[in-house]
Coordinates of C-alpha atoms in Angstrom, one line a residue:
M1 CA -37.0 -50.7 18.9
S2 CA -34.7 -49.6 21.7
D3 CA -34.2 -45.9 22.4
G4 CA -30.7 -46.0 21.0
L5 CA -31.8 -47.5 17.7
A6 CA -34.8 -45.1 17.5
A7 CA -32.4 -42.2 17.9
L8 CA -30.0 -43.7 15.3
T9 CA -32.9 -44.2 12.9
A10 CA -33.9 -40.6 13.2
Q11 CA -30.3 -39.5 12.7
V12 CA -30.0 -41.6 9.5
R13 CA -33.1 -40.0 8.0
S14 CA -32.0 -36.5 9.0
D15 CA -28.5 -37.0 7.6
L16 CA -29.8 -38.4 4.3
A17 CA -32.2 -35.5 3.9
R18 CA -29.2 -33.1 4.4
I19 CA -27.2 -34.7 1.6
A20 CA -30.1 -35.4 -0.8
H21 CA -28.9 -32.9 -3.5
P22 CA -29.7 -33.0 -6.3
S23 CA -33.2 -34.1 -5.7
M24 CA -34.8 -33.6 -9.1
P25 CA -36.3 -36.7 -10.6
W26 CA -34.7 -37.4 -14.0
L27 CA -36.2 -40.6 -15.4
T28 CA -39.4 -40.7 -17.4
P29 CA -41.8 -43.6 -16.4
V30 CA -41.8 -46.4 -19.0
T31 CA -44.8 -48.7 -19.8
G32 CA -44.3 -52.4 -20.3
P33 CA -45.9 -54.3 -23.2
D34 CA -48.6 -55.5 -20.9
G35 CA -49.7 -52.0 -20.2
G36 CA -48.3 -51.9 -16.7
P37 CA -45.4 -49.8 -15.4
A38 CA -41.9 -51.1 -16.0
F39 CA -39.1 -50.7 -13.4
D40 CA -36.0 -48.8 -14.2
V41 CA -33.9 -51.4 -12.4
L42 CA -34.9 -54.8 -11.0
I43 CA -32.4 -56.2 -8.5
V44 CA -32.4 -60.0 -8.1
G45 CA -31.1 -60.8 -4.6
G46 CA -31.9 -59.1 -1.4
G47 CA -28.7 -59.8 0.5
Q48 CA -26.2 -57.2 1.5
S49 CA -25.1 -56.5 -2.2
G50 CA -28.7 -56.1 -3.4
L51 CA -29.6 -53.9 -0.5
A52 CA -26.5 -51.6 -0.9
T53 CA -27.2 -51.4 -4.7
A54 CA -30.8 -50.4 -4.1
F55 CA -29.7 -47.7 -1.6
A56 CA -27.1 -46.3 -4.0
L57 CA -29.7 -46.1 -6.8
L58 CA -32.2 -44.3 -4.5
R59 CA -29.5 -41.8 -3.7
S60 CA -29.0 -41.3 -7.4
R61 CA -32.7 -40.5 -7.7
V62 CA -33.4 -43.8 -9.4
G63 CA -36.5 -44.6 -7.3
N64 CA -38.5 -46.8 -9.7
I65 CA -36.7 -50.0 -8.6
L66 CA -37.6 -53.3 -7.0
V67 CA -35.6 -55.9 -5.1
L68 CA -36.6 -59.6 -5.2
D69 CA -35.4 -62.4 -3.0
K70 CA -36.5 -66.0 -2.9
A71 CA -35.9 -66.3 0.9
E72 CA -38.2 -65.2 3.6
A73 CA -37.6 -61.8 5.1
G74 CA -34.6 -61.8 7.4
R75 CA -33.0 -64.9 5.9
E76 CA -31.5 -63.4 2.7
G77 CA -27.9 -64.3 2.0
P78 CA -25.9 -66.9 3.9
W79 CA -25.8 -65.5 7.4
L80 CA -28.6 -67.6 8.9
S81 CA -28.3 -70.6 6.5
Y82 CA -25.0 -72.1 5.2
A83 CA -22.6 -69.6 6.9
R84 CA -21.4 -71.8 9.8
M85 CA -18.8 -69.6 11.4
P86 CA -19.7 -67.9 14.7
T87 CA -18.4 -64.5 13.5
L88 CA -17.6 -62.7 10.4
R89 CA -13.9 -63.0 9.5
S90 CA -13.6 -59.3 8.5
P91 CA -12.2 -56.9 11.1
K92 CA -15.1 -55.2 12.9
D93 CA -14.2 -51.7 11.6
F94 CA -14.4 -52.7 7.9
T95 CA -17.2 -50.7 6.3
G96 CA -19.5 -51.8 3.5
P97 CA -23.2 -51.3 2.9
D98 CA -23.0 -47.9 4.6
L99 CA -21.3 -46.6 1.5
D100 CA -19.2 -44.2 3.6
I101 CA -22.1 -42.7 5.6
P102 CA -21.1 -42.9 9.2
C103 CA -24.5 -43.2 10.8
L104 CA -25.2 -46.3 8.6
T105 CA -22.1 -48.2 9.6
Y106 CA -22.3 -51.5 11.5
Q107 CA -20.5 -49.7 14.4
A108 CA -23.2 -47.1 14.6
W109 CA -25.9 -49.8 14.8
H110 CA -23.9 -51.9 17.3
E111 CA -23.3 -48.9 19.6
A112 CA -26.9 -47.8 19.4
K113 CA -28.1 -51.3 20.3
F114 CA -25.5 -52.6 22.7
G115 CA -23.6 -49.5 23.9
G116 CA -20.1 -48.1 23.3
E117 CA -18.4 -50.3 25.8
S118 CA -19.8 -53.4 24.0
W119 CA -18.3 -52.1 20.7
R120 CA -14.9 -51.5 22.3
N121 CA -14.9 -55.0 23.8
L122 CA -16.0 -56.6 20.6
D123 CA -13.5 -58.7 18.7
L124 CA -15.3 -59.9 15.6
I125 CA -19.0 -59.4 14.6
P126 CA -21.3 -62.3 15.3
R127 CA -23.0 -63.4 12.1
E128 CA -26.4 -63.2 13.8
Y129 CA -25.7 -59.5 14.6
W130 CA -24.7 -58.8 11.0
A131 CA -28.0 -60.3 9.9
G132 CA -29.8 -58.1 12.4
Y133 CA -27.9 -55.0 11.1
L134 CA -28.9 -55.8 7.5
A135 CA -32.5 -56.1 8.6
W136 CA -32.4 -52.7 10.3
Y137 CA -30.5 -51.2 7.2
R138 CA -33.4 -52.4 5.0
E139 CA -36.0 -51.0 7.3
V140 CA -34.4 -47.6 8.0
L141 CA -33.8 -46.9 4.3
D142 CA -37.3 -48.2 3.4
L143 CA -35.9 -50.3 0.6
P144 CA -38.5 -51.9 -1.8
V145 CA -37.9 -55.6 -1.2
R146 CA -40.3 -58.5 -2.0
N147 CA -39.5 -61.8 -0.4
G148 CA -40.5 -65.3 -1.5
C149 CA -39.9 -64.4 -5.2
D150 CA -37.7 -66.6 -7.4
V151 CA -36.8 -65.3 -10.8
V152 CA -37.0 -68.3 -13.1
D153 CA -36.5 -66.7 -16.6
I154 CA -35.2 -63.6 -18.2
A155 CA -36.2 -62.7 -21.7
P156 CA -36.2 -59.7 -24.1
A157 CA -39.4 -57.7 -24.4
A158 CA -40.7 -54.9 -26.6
D159 CA -39.1 -51.5 -26.7
G160 CA -35.7 -52.6 -25.3
L161 CA -37.2 -53.9 -22.0
L162 CA -36.4 -57.1 -20.2
Q163 CA -39.0 -59.5 -19.0
A164 CA -38.5 -61.4 -15.8
T165 CA -40.7 -64.4 -14.9
V166 CA -41.1 -64.6 -11.1
R167 CA -42.3 -67.6 -9.2
S168 CA -43.9 -67.2 -5.8
K169 CA -46.4 -69.1 -3.6
D170 CA -49.1 -67.3 -5.6
G171 CA -47.9 -68.7 -8.9
E172 CA -45.9 -67.0 -11.8
T173 CA -46.0 -63.3 -12.7
T174 CA -44.1 -61.2 -15.2
I175 CA -42.1 -58.1 -14.3
H176 CA -40.7 -55.7 -16.9
A177 CA -37.6 -53.6 -16.3
R178 CA -35.0 -51.6 -18.3
K179 CA -32.1 -53.1 -16.4
I180 CA -31.6 -56.2 -14.2
V181 CA -28.9 -56.6 -11.6
L182 CA -28.1 -60.1 -10.5
A183 CA -26.9 -59.8 -6.9
T184 CA -27.2 -63.5 -6.5
G185 CA -24.3 -64.4 -4.3
Q186 CA -22.0 -67.4 -4.4
E187 CA -23.8 -69.7 -6.9
G188 CA -25.5 -67.0 -9.0
M189 CA -23.9 -67.9 -12.3
G190 CA -23.7 -71.7 -11.8
D191 CA -23.8 -74.2 -8.9
W192 CA -22.0 -75.5 -6.0
S193 CA -19.1 -77.6 -7.1
I194 CA -18.8 -81.3 -6.0
P195 CA -15.6 -83.2 -7.0
E196 CA -16.3 -85.7 -9.7
P197 CA -15.4 -88.8 -7.6
L198 CA -18.2 -87.8 -5.2
R199 CA -21.0 -86.9 -7.5
H200 CA -22.6 -90.3 -7.5
L201 CA -23.1 -90.3 -3.7
P202 CA -26.8 -90.1 -2.5
A203 CA -27.9 -87.3 -0.2
T204 CA -27.8 -89.6 2.7
R205 CA -24.0 -90.0 2.2
G206 CA -22.9 -86.5 1.3
A207 CA -23.7 -82.8 0.7
H208 CA -22.1 -79.6 -0.4
S209 CA -21.2 -77.1 2.3
G210 CA -23.6 -74.7 0.7
A211 CA -26.6 -77.0 1.3
E212 CA -28.7 -77.5 4.4
I213 CA -27.0 -80.1 6.6
D214 CA -28.5 -81.8 9.7
F215 CA -25.5 -81.7 11.9
D216 CA -27.3 -83.2 14.8
S217 CA -27.6 -86.4 12.7
L218 CA -23.8 -86.6 12.5
R219 CA -23.4 -87.3 16.3
G220 CA -21.3 -90.4 16.8
R221 CA -20.6 -90.7 13.1
R222 CA -17.4 -90.4 11.0
V223 CA -17.3 -87.3 8.7
A224 CA -14.9 -86.3 5.9
V225 CA -14.7 -82.7 4.8
I226 CA -13.2 -82.1 1.3
G227 CA -11.4 -78.8 1.1
A228 CA -9.1 -76.7 3.2
G229 CA -10.5 -73.2 3.0
A230 CA -12.3 -71.3 5.7
S231 CA -15.7 -72.9 4.9
A232 CA -14.2 -76.4 5.1
F233 CA -13.0 -75.6 8.7
D234 CA -16.4 -74.1 9.6
N235 CA -18.2 -77.3 8.5
A236 CA -15.7 -79.5 10.2
A237 CA -16.2 -77.5 13.4
A238 CA -20.0 -77.7 13.1
A239 CA -19.7 -81.5 12.8
L240 CA -17.3 -81.8 15.8
E241 CA -19.5 -79.5 17.9
A242 CA -22.5 -81.7 17.1
G243 CA -20.6 -84.7 18.5
A244 CA -19.1 -86.4 15.4
A245 CA -17.0 -89.4 16.4
R246 CA -14.2 -88.4 13.9
V247 CA -13.8 -85.6 11.4
D248 CA -11.1 -85.8 8.7
L249 CA -10.4 -82.6 6.8
L250 CA -8.8 -83.6 3.4
C251 CA -6.5 -81.0 1.9
R252 CA -5.2 -81.7 -1.6
R253 CA -2.1 -79.5 -1.2
A254 CA 1.0 -80.8 0.4
E255 CA 0.8 -78.0 2.9
I256 CA -2.4 -76.1 3.8
Q257 CA -2.9 -72.5 2.7
L258 CA -2.1 -70.1 5.6
I259 CA -2.0 -66.8 3.7
Q260 CA -5.1 -64.9 2.9
P261 CA -4.3 -62.9 -0.3
Y262 CA -7.6 -61.0 -0.1
R263 CA -6.2 -59.1 2.9
W264 CA -3.5 -57.6 0.6
L265 CA -6.1 -56.6 -2.0
T266 CA -8.1 -54.4 0.4
F267 CA -6.6 -51.0 -0.4
R268 CA -8.4 -48.3 -2.3
G269 CA -6.2 -48.3 -5.3
F270 CA -6.7 -51.9 -6.0
L271 CA -10.4 -52.0 -5.2
R272 CA -11.2 -49.0 -7.3
H273 CA -9.0 -49.5 -10.3
F274 CA -8.4 -53.2 -10.7
S275 CA -11.2 -53.5 -13.3
E276 CA -9.4 -50.8 -15.4
L277 CA -6.3 -53.0 -15.9
D278 CA -5.8 -54.9 -19.2
D279 CA -6.9 -58.5 -19.4
A280 CA -3.4 -59.8 -18.9
W281 CA -3.0 -58.1 -15.5
R282 CA -6.5 -58.9 -14.4
W283 CA -6.0 -62.6 -15.2
R284 CA -2.6 -62.7 -13.5
F285 CA -3.9 -61.3 -10.3
M286 CA -7.1 -63.2 -10.1
R287 CA -5.5 -66.5 -11.1
A288 CA -3.0 -66.1 -8.3
V289 CA -5.9 -65.4 -5.8
L290 CA -8.5 -67.9 -7.0
E291 CA -6.2 -70.8 -7.4
L292 CA -5.7 -70.7 -3.7
R293 CA -8.4 -71.6 -1.1
E294 CA -9.7 -68.9 1.1
G295 CA -7.3 -68.5 4.0
F296 CA -8.6 -69.1 7.5
P297 CA -7.8 -67.2 10.7
Q298 CA -6.3 -68.7 13.8
H299 CA -9.6 -68.9 15.7
T300 CA -11.2 -70.8 12.8
Y301 CA -8.5 -73.4 13.0
D302 CA -8.6 -73.5 16.8
R303 CA -12.3 -74.2 16.7
C304 CA -11.5 -77.6 15.1
A305 CA -8.1 -78.3 16.6
R306 CA -9.4 -78.3 20.2
H307 CA -11.3 -81.5 19.5
A308 CA -9.4 -84.8 19.8
A309 CA -11.6 -86.2 17.0
F310 CA -10.2 -83.8 14.4
R311 CA -7.7 -84.9 11.8
L312 CA -6.1 -82.6 9.3
Q313 CA -5.0 -84.7 6.3
E314 CA -2.6 -82.7 4.1
G315 CA -1.5 -83.9 0.7
A316 CA -4.7 -86.0 0.4
P317 CA -6.6 -85.3 -2.8
V318 CA -9.6 -87.5 -3.3
T319 CA -9.2 -89.7 -6.4
G320 CA -12.1 -92.1 -5.9
A321 CA -15.1 -93.0 -3.7
R322 CA -17.2 -96.1 -3.3
E323 CA -20.1 -97.0 -1.1
T324 CA -19.8 -100.1 1.1
A325 CA -21.8 -101.6 3.9
D326 CA -19.4 -99.8 6.4
G327 CA -19.7 -96.3 4.8
V328 CA -18.1 -94.3 2.0
V329 CA -14.5 -95.3 1.3
L330 CA -12.5 -92.4 -0.1
Q331 CA -9.3 -93.1 -2.0
T332 CA -6.6 -90.5 -1.3
A333 CA -2.9 -90.1 -1.9
K334 CA -2.5 -91.0 1.8
G335 CA -4.5 -94.2 1.5
E336 CA -8.2 -95.0 2.2
I337 CA -10.4 -93.1 4.6
T338 CA -13.9 -94.4 5.6
A339 CA -16.6 -92.0 6.5
D340 CA -20.4 -92.1 7.1
F341 CA -20.9 -88.7 5.6
V342 CA -18.9 -86.5 3.2
I343 CA -19.1 -82.7 3.1
S344 CA -17.7 -81.0 -0.1
A345 CA -16.5 -77.6 0.9
T346 CA -15.2 -77.1 -2.7
G347 CA -16.6 -73.8 -3.8
I348 CA -18.6 -73.1 -6.9
S349 CA -18.5 -73.8 -10.6
M350 CA -19.5 -71.5 -13.4
D351 CA -22.2 -73.2 -15.5
F352 CA -24.7 -70.7 -16.7
A353 CA -27.1 -73.3 -18.1
K354 CA -27.7 -74.6 -14.6
R355 CA -29.4 -71.3 -13.6
P356 CA -33.0 -71.3 -14.9
E357 CA -33.0 -67.5 -15.2
L358 CA -30.0 -67.7 -17.5
R359 CA -30.8 -70.8 -19.5
R360 CA -32.5 -69.0 -22.4
F361 CA -29.2 -67.2 -23.3
A362 CA -26.5 -69.1 -21.4
A363 CA -24.8 -70.3 -24.6
N364 CA -24.1 -66.7 -25.7
I365 CA -22.7 -65.3 -22.5
A366 CA -19.1 -64.4 -23.1
R367 CA -16.6 -66.1 -20.8
W368 CA -13.1 -65.1 -20.0
S369 CA -11.9 -68.0 -22.2
D370 CA -13.7 -66.3 -25.2
R371 CA -11.9 -63.0 -24.7
Y372 CA -8.4 -63.8 -23.3
T373 CA -5.9 -66.6 -23.9
P374 CA -3.1 -66.6 -21.3
D375 CA 0.3 -68.2 -21.7
A376 CA 0.2 -72.0 -21.3
S377 CA 1.8 -71.6 -17.8
E378 CA -1.1 -69.5 -16.7
R379 CA -4.1 -71.4 -18.2
N380 CA -6.9 -72.5 -15.9
D381 CA -10.2 -73.8 -17.4
R382 CA -12.1 -73.2 -14.2
L383 CA -11.3 -69.5 -14.2
G384 CA -11.8 -69.2 -18.0
A385 CA -15.4 -70.2 -17.4
F386 CA -16.2 -67.0 -15.4
P387 CA -18.3 -64.4 -17.3
Y388 CA -16.3 -61.7 -19.0
L389 CA -18.1 -58.5 -18.0
A390 CA -18.2 -55.0 -19.5
N391 CA -17.0 -52.0 -17.5
D392 CA -20.5 -51.6 -16.0
Y393 CA -20.7 -55.2 -14.8
A394 CA -22.9 -56.0 -17.8
L395 CA -22.9 -59.4 -19.5
C396 CA -21.2 -59.5 -22.9
E397 CA -22.2 -61.5 -25.9
R398 CA -20.1 -64.4 -27.1
N399 CA -21.4 -63.9 -30.6
A400 CA -22.3 -60.3 -31.3
G401 CA -25.8 -59.6 -32.4
E402 CA -27.5 -62.9 -31.2
T403 CA -28.7 -61.6 -27.9
P404 CA -27.8 -57.9 -27.7
W405 CA -30.3 -57.3 -24.9
I406 CA -28.2 -59.1 -22.3
G407 CA -26.1 -55.9 -22.2
N408 CA -28.8 -54.7 -19.8
I409 CA -28.2 -57.6 -17.4
H410 CA -25.5 -56.7 -14.8
V411 CA -23.8 -59.2 -12.6
F412 CA -22.8 -58.1 -9.0
A413 CA -21.9 -61.4 -7.3
I414 CA -19.0 -63.8 -6.8
A415 CA -19.0 -64.3 -10.6
S416 CA -17.8 -60.7 -11.0
T417 CA -14.5 -61.5 -9.4
M418 CA -12.4 -62.2 -12.5
S419 CA -13.5 -58.9 -14.1
F420 CA -13.6 -56.7 -11.1
G421 CA -11.7 -58.4 -8.3
A422 CA -13.3 -58.2 -4.8
S423 CA -16.6 -56.6 -5.6
G424 CA -20.1 -58.2 -5.3
S425 CA -18.8 -60.8 -2.9
S426 CA -16.9 -58.7 -0.4
I427 CA -18.2 -56.5 2.4
N428 CA -15.1 -54.2 2.4
A429 CA -15.2 -53.7 -1.4
M430 CA -18.7 -52.3 -1.3
T431 CA -17.7 -48.6 -0.8
T432 CA -15.9 -48.7 -4.1
A433 CA -17.7 -51.4 -6.1
V434 CA -21.3 -50.3 -5.5
P435 CA -20.7 -46.8 -6.8
K436 CA -18.9 -48.2 -9.8
L437 CA -21.9 -50.5 -10.6
V438 CA -24.5 -47.7 -10.0
H439 CA -22.4 -45.3 -12.2
G440 CA -22.7 -47.9 -15.0
L441 CA -26.4 -48.3 -14.4
T442 CA -27.2 -44.6 -14.4
R443 CA -25.0 -44.0 -17.4
G444 CA -26.9 -46.6 -19.4
L445 CA -30.3 -45.2 -18.3
F446 CA -29.2 -41.6 -19.1
T447 CA -27.7 -42.2 -22.5
A448 CA -30.6 -44.4 -23.6
D449 CA -32.9 -41.4 -22.9
I450 CA -30.7 -38.7 -24.3
D451 CA -33.4 -37.7 -26.9
K452 CA -35.9 -37.2 -24.1
H453 CA -33.5 -35.2 -22.1
W454 CA -32.7 -32.9 -25.0
A455 CA -36.5 -32.4 -25.7
N456 CA -37.1 -31.7 -22.0
F457 CA -34.2 -29.3 -21.9
R458 CA -35.5 -27.5 -25.0
A459 CA -38.9 -27.3 -23.4
Y460 CA -37.7 -25.9 -20.1
D461 CA -39.2 -22.5 -19.5
V462 CA -39.2 -21.8 -15.8
K463 CA -38.3 -18.2 -15.3
Q464 CA -36.1 -17.3 -12.3
A465 CA -37.1 -13.6 -12.1
T466 CA -39.6 -11.1 -13.3
V467 CA -38.2 -8.0 -15.0
R468 CA -40.3 -4.8 -14.9
R469 CA -39.5 -2.6 -17.9
G470 CA -40.5 1.0 -18.1
T471 CA -42.6 2.5 -20.8

């Protein structure tokens, strides 16, 4: 560790010690049905959202927690896998996992590692740097993370506990917890979405942008990218930079989306209070946002446009695809396009049954379509499939009483968007979203133990002074 980072690490620990009040432990340890200790909160996902949630819980004196991630250490989240942009798209001064503690900001880490002049000259944050910052964040806060652990089932257990089945290289184990947070990122409540005309293609002919792709193998080949959001351009650029002979980016809209509505949403009032609006307003806002593709900045477009092999095809939705000896022939509104490989940069779909950890109770997770019926002009089946969450990010039952225990499973991921707006999927929303989530978690833990708290209060007998009375 450099001298600058060592000094910053010492400052973080000193500052956190200064603001540790109140420091009194307040949760009574719970034993699981197997006789072992149960965690108060189990967090599934060790990316930026899971780490920030763990930190906020520790600051709230909820220390009996565990974070699990299926990736190896340092490769949690998308930053070193399917994120294919050179830099983050957020402005460098956006805060997030720091939760408004200055010495924990990315800027503090960058200046400690590279110097103040480097920060002043920085335009956007390289994604590898962001991954490095998150690794330091985990280390400096001593967050309890286990890697190589995949949660494959969640079930009810005795005494109101949840039971998570965890698969690792050593086999399957069982973990008990009072609450579970699913900080599982983009596809955490479903799967990557591939357009129906392309679903029959073999892996040698196509992939989703969220999958591993061997871009070097695309040198000299024709590539089609389906979609027109930021990730579509990222994947098109990666293919071009690998030497693809031609890359067609197919946009279904007559004109590509140039406005990024999420930029408007990033003010405190909206981030903090959107989830308190009624269903009609929440649906109206999120439908307007999510029916658009994620806007892309100028440098993302320029990364593609500088290549003569790049073709932007607007007004070209894919209506069919067939394999031939010459490649994949895509039928579009602009005619046929032949490609050797097709990348679907088409986002995610909500399909709870596709997630093994949710499969047991997937049919009873309430969706937005179960709770709200918009006017015919505002209907959207894709958005209606999002989970309808309680005010603490908890799952709700579709049919009350069938699986009441799912109220202790909280979703902090892209699937939270319809209920909470930018939250578990946005760096700049963390300083408002994480405290809201943790407030809900601690409220649930406190109220569930109210009898114990009353008994402890009644038994409290620590005297503050000694009075000497005369005879």
